[in-house]
Short mmCIF file of C-alpha atoms in Angstrom, two decimals:
data_model
loop_
_atom_site.label_atom_id
_atom_site.label_comp_id
_atom_site.label_asym_id
_atom_site.label_seq_id
_atom_site.Cartn_x
_atom_site.Cartn_y
_atom_site.Cartn_z
CA MET L 139 8.27 22.21 -31.96
CA GLU L 140 4.74 20.14 -31.24
CA GLU L 141 1.52 21.80 -31.14
CA VAL L 142 -0.27 22.78 -27.55
CA LYS L 143 -2.27 20.56 -26.22
CA LEU L 144 -4.52 19.93 -23.20
CA MET L 145 -3.95 17.53 -20.92
CA LYS L 146 -3.36 16.31 -17.27
CA GLY L 147 -0.30 16.55 -15.44
CA ASN L 148 0.30 12.82 -15.12
CA GLU L 149 -0.37 12.36 -18.86
CA ALA L 150 2.33 14.97 -19.72
CA ILE L 151 4.56 13.03 -17.36
CA ALA L 152 4.02 9.85 -19.67
CA GLU L 153 4.30 11.69 -23.10
CA ALA L 154 7.53 13.52 -21.93
CA ALA L 155 8.77 9.72 -20.73
CA ILE L 156 9.01 8.69 -24.20
CA ARG L 157 9.77 11.91 -25.88
CA CYS L 158 13.08 11.91 -23.85
CA GLY L 159 14.50 8.87 -24.87
CA CYS L 160 13.27 6.73 -21.89
CA ASP L 161 14.22 3.17 -22.17
CA GLY L 162 11.72 1.39 -19.34
CA TYR L 163 9.07 2.61 -17.10
CA PHE L 164 8.07 -0.26 -13.85
CA GLY L 165 5.53 0.97 -11.72
CA TYR L 166 2.18 -0.08 -10.12
CA PRO L 167 -1.10 1.79 -10.21
CA ILE L 168 -2.28 3.96 -7.20
CA THR L 169 -4.67 7.20 -7.12
CA PRO L 170 -4.09 10.02 -8.07
CA GLN L 171 -1.34 9.17 -10.42
CA SER L 172 -2.72 5.93 -12.23
CA GLU L 173 -3.15 8.08 -15.21
CA VAL L 174 0.84 7.87 -16.05
CA LEU L 175 0.71 3.84 -16.59
CA GLU L 176 -2.53 4.00 -18.30
CA THR L 177 -1.18 6.73 -20.80
CA LEU L 178 1.91 4.89 -21.60
CA MET L 179 -0.17 1.62 -22.26
CA VAL L 180 -2.92 3.53 -24.40
CA LEU L 181 0.50 5.26 -26.02
CA GLU L 182 2.01 2.00 -26.61
CA PRO L 183 5.83 3.30 -26.95
CA TRP L 184 7.33 -0.20 -27.50
CA LYS L 185 5.89 0.06 -30.87
CA LYS L 186 7.16 3.57 -31.62
CA THR L 187 10.75 3.49 -29.68
CA GLY L 188 11.09 0.29 -27.99
CA MET L 189 10.55 1.64 -24.59
CA VAL L 190 9.53 -1.28 -22.50
CA VAL L 191 6.39 -0.23 -19.92
CA LEU L 192 5.91 -2.81 -17.17
CA GLN L 193 3.39 -3.13 -14.54
CA ALA L 194 5.30 -4.78 -11.91
CA GLU L 195 3.58 -6.58 -9.02
CA SER L 196 4.17 -3.99 -6.32
CA GLU L 197 6.10 -0.54 -5.76
CA THR L 198 8.91 -2.57 -3.82
CA ALA L 199 9.56 -4.71 -7.09
CA SER L 200 9.08 -1.60 -9.43
CA ILE L 201 12.44 0.27 -7.65
CA ASN L 202 14.10 -2.78 -8.03
CA MET L 203 13.54 -3.19 -11.56
CA VAL L 204 14.23 0.79 -12.11
CA TYR L 205 17.57 -0.25 -10.12
CA GLY L 206 18.51 -3.38 -12.45
CA GLY L 207 17.86 -1.23 -15.49
CA ALA L 208 19.62 1.97 -14.26
CA GLY L 209 23.08 -0.34 -13.89
CA CYS L 210 22.82 -1.19 -17.29
CA GLY L 211 23.07 2.52 -17.84
CA LYS L 212 19.33 2.66 -19.19
CA ARG L 213 17.31 5.76 -18.66
CA VAL L 214 14.66 4.16 -16.41
CA MET L 215 11.93 5.70 -14.39
CA THR L 216 8.85 4.92 -12.02
CA SER L 217 6.25 6.77 -10.31
CA SER L 218 3.65 6.61 -7.79
CA SER L 219 2.00 8.13 -5.10
CA SER L 220 2.81 8.50 -1.54
CA PRO L 221 2.32 5.18 0.29
CA GLY L 222 3.76 3.68 -2.71
CA ILE L 223 7.10 5.98 -2.46
CA SER L 224 7.09 4.68 1.33
CA LEU L 225 7.25 1.18 -0.37
CA MET L 226 10.07 2.11 -2.52
CA GLN L 227 12.51 3.60 0.28
CA GLU L 228 15.05 1.36 0.74
CA GLY L 229 15.66 0.67 -3.19
CA LEU L 230 16.04 4.64 -3.65
CA SER L 231 19.03 4.66 -0.64
CA TYR L 232 20.35 1.65 -2.84
CA ILE L 233 20.29 3.31 -5.95
CA ALA L 234 22.06 6.16 -4.28
CA GLY L 235 24.30 4.02 -2.53
CA ALA L 236 25.22 2.29 -5.89
CA GLU L 237 25.44 5.96 -7.82
CA LEU L 238 23.28 5.17 -10.43
CA PRO L 239 20.71 7.46 -12.35
CA CYS L 240 16.98 7.10 -12.21
CA VAL L 241 13.55 9.19 -12.09
CA VAL L 242 11.00 8.75 -9.83
CA VAL L 243 7.92 10.71 -9.78
CA ASN L 244 5.63 11.43 -6.56
CA VAL L 245 2.27 12.45 -7.07
CA THR L 246 1.73 13.31 -3.48
CA ARG L 247 -1.39 12.35 -1.55
CA GLY L 248 -2.50 13.17 1.97
CA GLY L 249 -1.09 10.85 4.92
CA PRO L 250 -0.14 9.39 6.94
CA GLY L 251 -0.66 6.03 6.38
CA LEU L 252 -3.27 4.90 3.43
CA GLY L 253 -4.72 8.88 4.26
CA THR L 254 -6.43 10.37 1.31
CA ILE L 255 -6.42 10.25 -2.37
CA GLN L 256 -6.50 14.09 -2.29
CA PRO L 257 -3.43 16.47 -3.07
CA SER L 258 -0.85 16.80 -0.24
CA GLN L 259 3.09 18.04 -0.16
CA SER L 260 3.25 15.91 2.90
CA ASP L 261 6.28 14.05 1.41
CA TYR L 262 8.52 17.06 1.63
CA PHE L 263 10.56 15.48 4.51
CA GLN L 264 10.54 12.21 3.25
CA THR L 265 12.18 13.30 -0.21
CA VAL L 266 14.37 15.89 0.90
CA LYS L 267 15.57 14.83 4.57
CA GLY L 268 16.27 11.10 3.66
CA GLY L 269 13.04 8.51 3.76
CA GLY L 270 15.31 5.87 3.16
CA HIS L 271 18.74 5.33 5.30
CA GLY L 272 22.31 6.71 5.00
CA ASP L 273 23.60 9.79 4.39
CA TYR L 274 22.16 9.94 0.71
CA LYS L 275 20.13 13.10 -1.19
CA LEU L 276 17.55 13.21 -3.82
CA ILE L 277 17.93 15.66 -6.10
CA THR L 278 14.16 17.09 -6.09
CA LEU L 279 12.33 19.17 -8.62
CA ALA L 280 8.72 20.66 -7.87
CA PRO L 281 6.74 21.22 -10.66
CA ALA L 282 3.95 24.00 -10.32
CA SER L 283 2.04 23.21 -13.61
CA VAL L 284 1.46 20.56 -16.15
CA GLN L 285 3.85 21.98 -18.50
CA GLU L 286 6.60 21.82 -15.75
CA MET L 287 5.60 18.24 -15.15
CA ALA L 288 6.72 17.45 -18.92
CA ASP L 289 9.88 20.20 -18.77
CA HIS L 290 11.09 18.56 -15.42
CA LEU L 291 10.54 15.38 -16.43
CA CYS L 292 13.27 15.71 -19.01
CA LEU L 293 15.23 17.72 -16.89
CA ALA L 294 14.95 14.78 -14.10
CA PHE L 295 16.91 12.33 -16.70
CA ASP L 296 19.70 14.47 -17.63
CA LEU L 297 20.45 15.76 -13.68
CA ALA L 298 19.96 12.35 -12.99
CA PHE L 299 23.01 11.13 -15.61
CA LYS L 300 24.92 13.90 -14.92
CA TYR L 301 25.39 13.10 -11.12
CA ARG L 302 24.59 9.79 -11.25
CA ASN L 303 21.98 9.98 -8.83
CA PRO L 304 18.23 9.22 -8.22
CA VAL L 305 16.15 12.77 -9.12
CA MET L 306 12.47 12.79 -7.67
CA VAL L 307 10.08 14.76 -9.49
CA LEU L 308 7.65 15.66 -6.42
CA SER L 309 4.43 16.82 -7.52
CA ASP L 310 0.83 15.91 -6.00
CA GLY L 311 -2.47 15.38 -6.64
CA LEU L 312 -3.75 18.83 -8.03
CA ILE L 313 -1.19 18.97 -10.55
CA GLY L 314 -1.46 15.36 -11.67
CA GLN L 315 -4.83 15.61 -12.12
CA MET L 316 -5.29 19.11 -13.39
CA MET L 317 -5.27 19.75 -17.59
CA GLU L 318 -3.69 22.76 -18.91
CA LYS L 319 -2.12 23.91 -22.00
CA VAL L 320 1.34 21.92 -22.69
CA GLN L 321 3.80 21.95 -25.22
CA LEU L 322 5.74 18.69 -25.48
CA PRO L 323 9.22 18.23 -26.26
CA ASP L 324 10.63 16.65 -29.59
CA TYR L 325 11.31 12.89 -29.82
CA GLN L 326 15.00 12.19 -28.79
CA PRO L 327 15.93 8.86 -29.72
CA ARG L 328 16.86 6.12 -26.84
CA LEU L 329 20.72 5.38 -26.79
CA THR L 330 21.72 2.04 -28.36
CA ASN L 331 23.88 -0.20 -26.24
CA GLU L 332 26.73 0.82 -27.87
CA GLN L 333 26.08 4.56 -27.16
CA ILE L 334 25.64 3.80 -23.87
CA ARG L 335 29.03 1.93 -22.99
CA GLU L 336 30.81 4.97 -24.63
CA LYS L 337 29.17 7.56 -22.40
CA TYR L 338 28.60 5.55 -19.59
CA PRO L 339 31.87 3.30 -18.89
CA TRP L 340 30.27 2.25 -15.53
CA ALA L 341 27.46 0.47 -17.04
CA THR L 342 27.05 -3.41 -16.58
CA LEU L 343 26.15 -3.97 -20.43
CA GLY L 344 29.11 -6.95 -20.46
CA LYS L 345 32.81 -6.72 -20.23
CA LYS L 346 33.12 -6.73 -24.21
CA GLY L 347 37.05 -6.47 -23.79
CA ARG L 348 37.63 -4.72 -20.96
CA ASP L 349 39.72 -6.36 -18.48
CA LYS L 350 37.82 -6.07 -15.21
CA GLN L 351 33.81 -6.34 -15.00
CA ASN L 352 31.85 -3.42 -13.92
CA VAL L 353 30.46 -4.02 -10.30
CA ILE L 354 27.05 -2.09 -9.27
CA THR L 355 26.79 -2.58 -5.59
CA SER L 356 26.16 -0.18 -2.39
CA LEU L 357 27.89 -2.71 -0.03
CA GLU L 358 31.19 -2.09 1.43
CA LEU L 359 32.03 -3.89 4.27
CA VAL L 360 35.19 -2.14 5.10
CA SER L 361 34.47 0.88 7.18
CA GLU L 362 37.54 2.87 5.99
CA GLU L 363 36.55 2.27 2.54
CA MET L 364 32.87 3.13 3.35
CA GLU L 365 33.73 6.24 4.69
CA LYS L 366 35.50 6.87 1.60
CA VAL L 367 32.31 6.24 -0.33
CA ASN L 368 30.44 8.52 1.37
CA ASN L 369 33.13 11.41 1.04
CA ARG L 370 32.74 10.72 -2.88
CA LEU L 371 28.74 11.00 -2.24
CA GLN L 372 29.18 14.37 0.03
CA GLN L 373 31.60 15.99 -2.69
CA LYS L 374 29.05 15.09 -5.53
CA TYR L 375 26.08 16.88 -3.10
CA ARG L 376 28.35 19.88 -2.60
CA GLU L 377 28.66 19.97 -6.29
CA VAL L 378 25.03 19.96 -6.94
CA GLU L 379 24.15 22.75 -4.10
CA ALA L 380 26.62 24.70 -6.20
CA ASN L 381 25.36 24.38 -9.67
CA GLU L 382 21.83 23.13 -9.43
CA VAL L 383 19.88 25.48 -7.66
CA ARG L 384 16.63 26.46 -9.28
CA TYR L 385 13.91 28.98 -8.09
CA GLU L 386 11.55 31.74 -9.48
CA THR L 387 10.42 34.75 -8.26
CA PHE L 388 7.04 36.72 -8.54
CA LEU L 389 6.90 40.60 -7.85
CA CYS L 390 9.69 40.04 -5.26
CA ASP L 391 11.80 42.88 -5.97
CA ASP L 392 9.91 46.08 -4.16
CA ALA L 393 8.25 43.41 -1.64
CA ASP L 394 8.09 43.62 2.15
CA TYR L 395 6.61 40.34 2.54
CA LEU L 396 7.62 37.24 0.92
CA LEU L 397 5.34 34.10 0.49
CA VAL L 398 7.25 30.88 0.21
CA ALA L 399 5.80 27.92 -1.77
CA PHE L 400 6.38 25.14 -3.83
CA GLY L 401 4.43 23.29 -6.47
CA SER L 402 0.61 23.77 -6.51
CA SER L 403 0.65 25.89 -3.35
CA ALA L 404 3.05 28.59 -5.26
CA ARG L 405 0.32 28.54 -7.77
CA ILE L 406 -2.52 29.52 -5.00
CA CYS L 407 -0.14 31.91 -3.61
CA GLN L 408 0.55 33.64 -6.92
CA LYS L 409 -3.04 34.42 -6.48
CA SER L 410 -2.94 35.63 -2.89
CA VAL L 411 -0.11 37.87 -4.33
CA GLU L 412 -2.41 39.29 -6.81
CA LEU L 413 -5.07 39.61 -4.64
CA LEU L 414 -2.62 41.63 -1.58
CA ARG L 415 -0.83 43.80 -4.52
CA GLU L 416 -4.53 45.10 -5.31
CA GLU L 417 -5.18 46.29 -1.72
CA GLY L 418 -1.50 47.86 -1.77
CA ILE L 419 0.42 45.35 0.15
CA LYS L 420 3.46 44.96 -1.28
CA VAL L 421 4.03 41.18 -1.31
CA GLY L 422 6.02 38.75 -3.38
CA LEU L 423 6.02 34.96 -4.21
CA PHE L 424 9.55 32.65 -3.71
CA ARG L 425 9.27 29.53 -5.49
CA PRO L 426 11.88 27.19 -4.96
CA ILE L 427 11.92 24.79 -7.90
CA THR L 428 14.84 22.59 -6.61
CA LEU L 429 13.79 21.59 -3.17
CA TYR L 430 17.27 19.88 -3.13
CA PRO L 431 19.44 21.81 -3.44
CA TYR L 432 17.41 24.30 -1.88
CA PRO L 433 17.82 28.11 -2.73
CA VAL L 434 19.46 29.08 0.55
CA SER L 435 21.27 31.78 0.05
CA GLN L 436 19.06 33.32 -2.61
CA ILE L 437 16.33 33.38 0.44
CA HIS L 438 18.86 34.47 2.96
CA GLU L 439 19.24 37.50 0.72
CA TYR L 440 15.61 38.49 0.31
CA ALA L 441 15.65 38.34 4.34
CA LYS L 442 17.59 41.54 4.50
CA GLN L 443 15.22 43.25 2.34
CA VAL L 444 11.59 41.79 3.89
CA LYS L 445 9.88 42.49 7.08
CA GLY L 446 9.10 38.93 7.28
CA MET L 447 8.11 35.54 5.15
CA LEU L 448 5.39 32.67 5.08
CA SER L 449 5.75 29.61 4.26
CA VAL L 450 2.58 28.17 2.53
CA GLU L 451 2.29 24.11 2.20
CA MET L 452 -0.09 21.53 2.23
CA ASN L 453 1.04 19.96 5.14
CA ALA L 454 1.56 20.95 8.68
CA GLY L 455 4.61 22.75 8.34
CA GLN L 456 7.49 21.07 6.68
CA MET L 457 9.45 23.10 4.39
CA VAL L 458 9.27 26.03 6.87
CA GLU L 459 12.06 24.73 8.64
CA ASP L 460 14.41 24.91 5.43
CA VAL L 461 13.25 28.99 5.15
CA ARG L 462 13.90 29.38 8.67
CA LEU L 463 17.49 27.86 8.40
CA ALA L 464 18.02 30.05 5.35
CA VAL L 465 16.81 33.43 6.83
CA ASN L 466 18.88 32.37 10.13
CA GLY L 467 16.50 34.53 12.41
CA LEU L 468 16.96 37.98 10.28
CA VAL L 469 13.04 38.02 9.88
CA PRO L 470 10.05 36.18 11.34
CA VAL L 471 9.11 33.07 9.21
CA GLU L 472 5.62 32.01 9.94
CA PHE L 473 3.80 29.07 8.61
CA TYR L 474 0.44 28.72 7.25
CA GLY L 475 -0.86 25.09 6.08
CA ARG L 476 -3.71 23.04 5.30
CA TYR L 477 -3.11 19.10 5.02
CA GLY L 478 -4.92 15.59 4.87
CA GLY L 479 -5.78 16.45 1.15
CA MET L 480 -7.63 19.92 2.02
CA ILE L 481 -6.29 22.42 -0.48
CA PRO L 482 -5.74 26.42 0.80
CA THR L 483 -7.80 29.16 -1.11
CA PRO L 484 -6.07 32.30 -1.84
CA GLU L 485 -8.10 34.09 0.05
CA GLU L 486 -7.33 31.93 3.50
CA ILE L 487 -3.55 32.79 2.64
CA VAL L 488 -4.41 36.20 2.48
CA LYS L 489 -5.91 36.25 6.03
CA ALA L 490 -2.81 34.08 7.24
CA LEU L 491 -0.31 36.66 5.98
CA LYS L 492 -1.99 39.70 7.70
CA GLU L 493 -2.63 37.77 11.00
CA LYS L 494 0.56 36.13 11.36
CA LEU L 495 2.85 38.83 9.94
CA MET L 496 1.11 42.21 9.72
CA ALA L 497 -0.91 42.25 12.85
CA MET G 237 -10.99 38.77 -20.13
CA LYS G 238 -11.27 36.01 -17.18
CA GLU G 239 -13.78 34.09 -16.59
CA GLU G 240 -13.72 31.65 -13.39
CA ILE G 241 -16.63 28.58 -13.76
CA ILE G 242 -17.58 26.23 -11.33
CA ILE G 243 -19.62 23.18 -12.80
CA ALA G 244 -21.28 20.74 -10.08
CA GLY G 245 -23.76 18.14 -9.91
CA PHE G 246 -23.90 14.28 -9.23
CA GLY G 247 -21.29 11.84 -11.11
CA GLY G 248 -22.35 10.52 -14.25
CA GLN G 249 -24.45 14.01 -15.46
CA GLY G 250 -21.25 14.70 -17.41
CA VAL G 251 -20.17 17.40 -15.24
CA LEU G 252 -16.50 16.60 -15.72
CA SER G 253 -16.93 16.05 -19.71
CA MET G 254 -18.84 19.61 -19.86
CA GLY G 255 -15.87 20.86 -18.10
CA LYS G 256 -13.58 19.32 -20.76
CA ILE G 257 -15.24 20.50 -23.67
CA LEU G 258 -15.62 23.92 -22.20
CA ALA G 259 -11.76 24.14 -21.61
CA TYR G 260 -10.77 22.62 -25.14
CA SER G 261 -13.11 25.50 -26.47
CA GLY G 262 -10.83 27.90 -24.90
CA LEU G 263 -7.75 26.24 -26.00
CA MET G 264 -9.26 26.63 -29.93
CA GLN G 265 -10.16 30.00 -29.21
CA GLY G 266 -6.33 30.69 -28.12
CA LYS G 267 -6.88 31.31 -24.61
CA GLU G 268 -5.12 29.90 -20.98
CA VAL G 269 -7.30 27.59 -19.63
CA SER G 270 -7.30 25.31 -16.58
CA TRP G 271 -9.28 22.38 -15.52
CA MET G 272 -9.39 21.27 -12.11
CA PRO G 273 -11.72 18.02 -11.16
CA SER G 274 -13.04 16.77 -8.11
CA TYR G 275 -11.14 13.37 -8.69
CA GLY G 276 -12.67 11.57 -5.19
CA PRO G 277 -15.00 9.19 -4.58
CA GLU G 278 -17.20 11.40 -6.45
CA GLN G 279 -16.87 9.92 -9.47
CA ARG G 280 -18.42 6.69 -8.22
CA GLY G 281 -21.94 8.73 -7.62
CA GLY G 282 -21.88 11.32 -5.19
CA THR G 283 -21.48 14.88 -5.80
CA ALA G 284 -18.65 16.03 -8.59
CA ASN G 285 -17.30 19.36 -9.30
CA VAL G 286 -14.84 20.94 -11.66
CA THR G 287 -13.37 24.31 -11.98
CA VAL G 288 -12.80 25.57 -15.36
CA ILE G 289 -11.09 28.81 -15.86
CA LEU G 290 -10.46 30.93 -19.17
CA SER G 291 -8.23 33.59 -19.36
CA ASP G 292 -6.26 35.83 -21.73
CA GLU G 293 -3.66 36.09 -19.43
CA LYS G 294 -1.50 32.89 -17.78
CA ILE G 295 -3.82 31.45 -14.69
CA SER G 296 -2.18 31.56 -11.40
CA SER G 297 -4.55 29.41 -9.02
CA PRO G 298 -6.76 26.63 -10.41
CA ILE G 299 -8.47 26.44 -6.95
CA LEU G 300 -10.55 29.03 -6.37
CA GLN G 301 -13.03 30.40 -3.30
CA GLU G 302 -15.22 32.43 -5.29
CA TYR G 303 -16.52 32.07 -9.15
CA ASP G 304 -17.89 34.29 -11.69
CA THR G 305 -20.01 31.43 -13.28
CA ALA G 306 -21.69 28.57 -11.44
CA ILE G 307 -23.30 25.40 -13.45
CA ILE G 308 -25.57 23.67 -10.70
CA LEU G 309 -27.20 20.62 -11.82
CA ASN G 310 -28.40 19.60 -8.18
CA GLN G 311 -29.39 20.47 -4.95
CA PRO G 312 -26.65 19.64 -2.66
CA SER G 313 -24.25 21.52 -5.43
CA LEU G 314 -26.63 24.71 -5.08
CA ASP G 315 -26.46 24.65 -1.36
CA LYS G 316 -22.63 24.46 -1.33
CA PHE G 317 -21.79 27.01 -4.17
CA GLU G 318 -24.71 29.42 -4.42
CA PRO G 319 -23.08 31.57 -1.40
CA ARG G 320 -19.57 31.22 -3.34
CA ILE G 321 -20.90 33.11 -6.50
CA LYS G 322 -18.97 36.58 -7.04
CA LYS G 323 -21.51 39.37 -6.39
CA GLY G 324 -22.94 40.24 -9.76
CA GLY G 325 -21.88 37.19 -11.29
CA THR G 326 -23.89 34.36 -12.79
CA LEU G 327 -25.61 30.99 -11.51
CA LEU G 328 -27.33 28.80 -14.31
CA TYR G 329 -29.11 25.58 -13.06
CA ASP G 330 -31.15 22.51 -14.21
CA GLY G 331 -34.89 23.09 -13.32
CA HIS G 332 -34.92 19.12 -12.49
CA GLY G 333 -35.17 17.84 -8.53
CA PHE G 334 -34.73 20.99 -6.69
CA VAL G 335 -36.53 21.03 -3.48
CA ARG G 336 -35.42 24.82 -2.77
CA GLU G 337 -34.66 27.38 -5.24
CA PRO G 338 -31.76 29.47 -5.53
CA LYS G 339 -32.24 32.77 -3.21
CA ARG G 340 -29.64 35.43 -3.76
CA LYS G 341 -30.67 38.48 -5.20
CA ASP G 342 -27.31 40.02 -6.19
CA ILE G 343 -26.34 37.43 -8.97
CA ASN G 344 -27.95 36.91 -12.54
CA ILE G 345 -30.24 33.75 -12.02
CA TYR G 346 -30.90 31.57 -14.97
CA ARG G 347 -32.71 28.20 -15.43
CA ILE G 348 -32.73 25.67 -18.22
CA ASP G 349 -35.02 22.86 -18.11
CA ALA G 350 -32.27 20.88 -20.13
CA LEU G 351 -32.87 17.23 -18.42
CA GLU G 352 -36.67 17.44 -19.23
CA THR G 353 -36.09 18.47 -22.71
CA SER G 354 -33.19 16.01 -23.70
CA ILE G 355 -35.49 13.30 -22.70
CA ALA G 356 -38.51 14.67 -24.57
CA LEU G 357 -36.21 15.04 -27.69
CA ASN G 358 -34.66 11.38 -26.93
CA MET G 359 -31.45 13.10 -26.39
CA ALA G 360 -30.80 12.42 -22.90
CA LYS G 361 -26.91 11.77 -23.36
CA ALA G 362 -26.69 15.17 -24.68
CA PHE G 363 -28.00 16.71 -21.65
CA ASN G 364 -24.93 18.55 -20.92
CA MET G 365 -24.93 20.15 -24.41
CA PHE G 366 -27.79 21.66 -23.55
CA ILE G 367 -26.52 23.39 -20.52
CA LEU G 368 -23.47 24.49 -22.48
CA GLY G 369 -25.57 25.92 -25.04
CA GLY G 370 -27.31 28.11 -22.45
CA LEU G 371 -24.26 29.05 -20.61
CA LEU G 372 -23.16 30.42 -24.21
CA LYS G 373 -26.29 32.45 -24.47
CA ILE G 374 -25.23 33.85 -21.29
CA ARG G 375 -22.02 34.01 -21.06
CA PRO G 376 -20.36 34.19 -24.57
CA ILE G 377 -16.97 33.54 -23.77
CA VAL G 378 -16.57 31.04 -26.51
CA GLU G 379 -17.37 31.11 -30.04
CA ILE G 380 -19.66 28.39 -31.00
CA GLU G 381 -17.79 27.24 -33.75
CA ASN G 382 -14.95 26.68 -31.26
CA VAL G 383 -16.80 24.48 -28.83
CA LEU G 384 -17.48 22.37 -31.81
CA LEU G 385 -13.85 21.98 -32.59
CA GLY G 386 -13.42 21.48 -29.09
CA LEU G 387 -15.90 18.68 -28.71
CA LYS G 388 -14.39 17.05 -31.67
CA LYS G 389 -11.18 17.20 -29.58
CA SER G 390 -12.44 16.01 -26.47
CA LEU G 391 -14.63 13.26 -27.66
CA PRO G 392 -12.58 9.67 -29.05
CA GLU G 393 -12.78 9.20 -32.53
CA ARG G 394 -15.24 6.51 -32.15
CA HIS G 395 -17.91 8.43 -30.73
CA HIS G 396 -17.34 11.29 -33.99
CA HIS G 397 -20.53 10.09 -35.16
CA LEU G 398 -22.61 11.61 -32.27
CA LEU G 399 -21.13 15.07 -33.18
CA ALA G 400 -24.02 16.06 -34.99
CA GLN G 401 -26.33 15.07 -32.43
CA ASN G 402 -24.38 17.08 -29.70
CA GLU G 403 -24.53 20.27 -32.05
CA THR G 404 -28.36 20.10 -32.19
CA ALA G 405 -28.33 19.86 -28.49
CA LEU G 406 -25.89 22.93 -27.81
CA ARG G 407 -28.39 25.16 -30.57
CA LYS G 408 -31.24 23.78 -28.68
CA GLY G 409 -29.97 24.97 -25.19
CA ILE G 410 -29.80 28.32 -26.26
CA GLU G 411 -33.38 28.52 -26.89
CA ILE G 412 -34.86 27.15 -24.08
CA LEU G 413 -33.00 29.32 -21.45
CA ILE G 414 -35.33 30.88 -18.79
CA PRO G 415 -34.26 33.90 -16.80
CA ILE G 416 -35.44 33.90 -13.45
CA HIS G 417 -33.72 36.81 -12.07
CA VAL G 418 -31.72 39.30 -13.97
CA LEU G 419 -29.95 42.72 -12.62
#
């Protein structure tokens, strides 16, 4: 294993991409994630692993370059922040429709519109409920540390290829900009074209002796056929929901109340739990790591044990809807959030929990 | 051990890099560390600040409401962060350009005339290292040797010829610290 280093979340994304055998990165700079492209340019991976790093002319171009690379069975990715991710939605729907693997990193900033460059979690709905058109799903990972930025990037590629589906790493400006200790993964070689042909027979790398050419498309004008495509997608999503739920709990076993939070909010909530426990109040933290598939049954189980839950988010109340669906009325589910680039403090959350659930 | 520090001043005073050197020093000392900057338009001339946490245990929130120690380099930062120092905590400030002195009586207050001294010694660029030296005198959270290692790690190699000057500044900072109000 590599030595422990100190770096920003954005830098960890770039380092991890090279190490997990990424073939190509296509992106366009935007605060607060510009260090991803900057770091890749400084590291010059094309000299070491042959990985392509390209600054595209726009986010729209970036995602379509990713679409092309993914069609060839390559491990390709892009990253951006909220307004840039909005521009990519059409491409993401096409990639999901064509059932191709790719990784997209969103270092979220406050919106709507151009908004602010400060951290936010207001792209939850866009990521897990759609964003682009049609009945598709993005497998979504929510890192809560710089270490997880690196770990999730590699996991994202594995999941993308396992399910032939785009994977979103939903981070934010806080995790992107902060520096922490990180242990980077070991180098993993890029696949050769021969290996790709063998491993991914759907890849469009030339016919090479096969009878029929591979076709990558999301278009099917015969509705009966398009319904079959959708059935296949839905079947895949059920499989993802059955197998890929990931979450973490902190002091939940004896908890009377639960904070539910993802990504950087979860880090802040952990401190709130520590403060509340000092006062003798039994509070735990439930952190969904996958936002899709969502840990529905796990949250439901805790609802049988606790008196109430508080969803804490850096938005005006998005994930709280999924917590309520999971709890299904068993106990009250309240919400506390800051938005527009504001970050809640641990003390604010303590106060909110007392007011909303213990009053 | 856990030390929660805010460093705040104008963009360009070396606020973020001082935090970085401190974080690297913690890394060298085997601590858990986090470094969370204000990365907004502040970098372009307004106020800048960075939260640095060094701890023996895993760090939960990198964002804080209150701090053990505040290093303050300008008036707006004093106004903003003086009320947010924990009772019994420490305030270290550079004496230059303040129209209002710190007023709390329940914290330790130290002044360091780092700007004046660094200019007098023709070492203005090492200004923030004088401050860091002062900090280590009051809060010896990391060994000087590890600060020097951390400095080497955080400086690009093309600047390594400046390491000796930075060490001088660090050690001088320890000497020029002035206690103002000590509990």
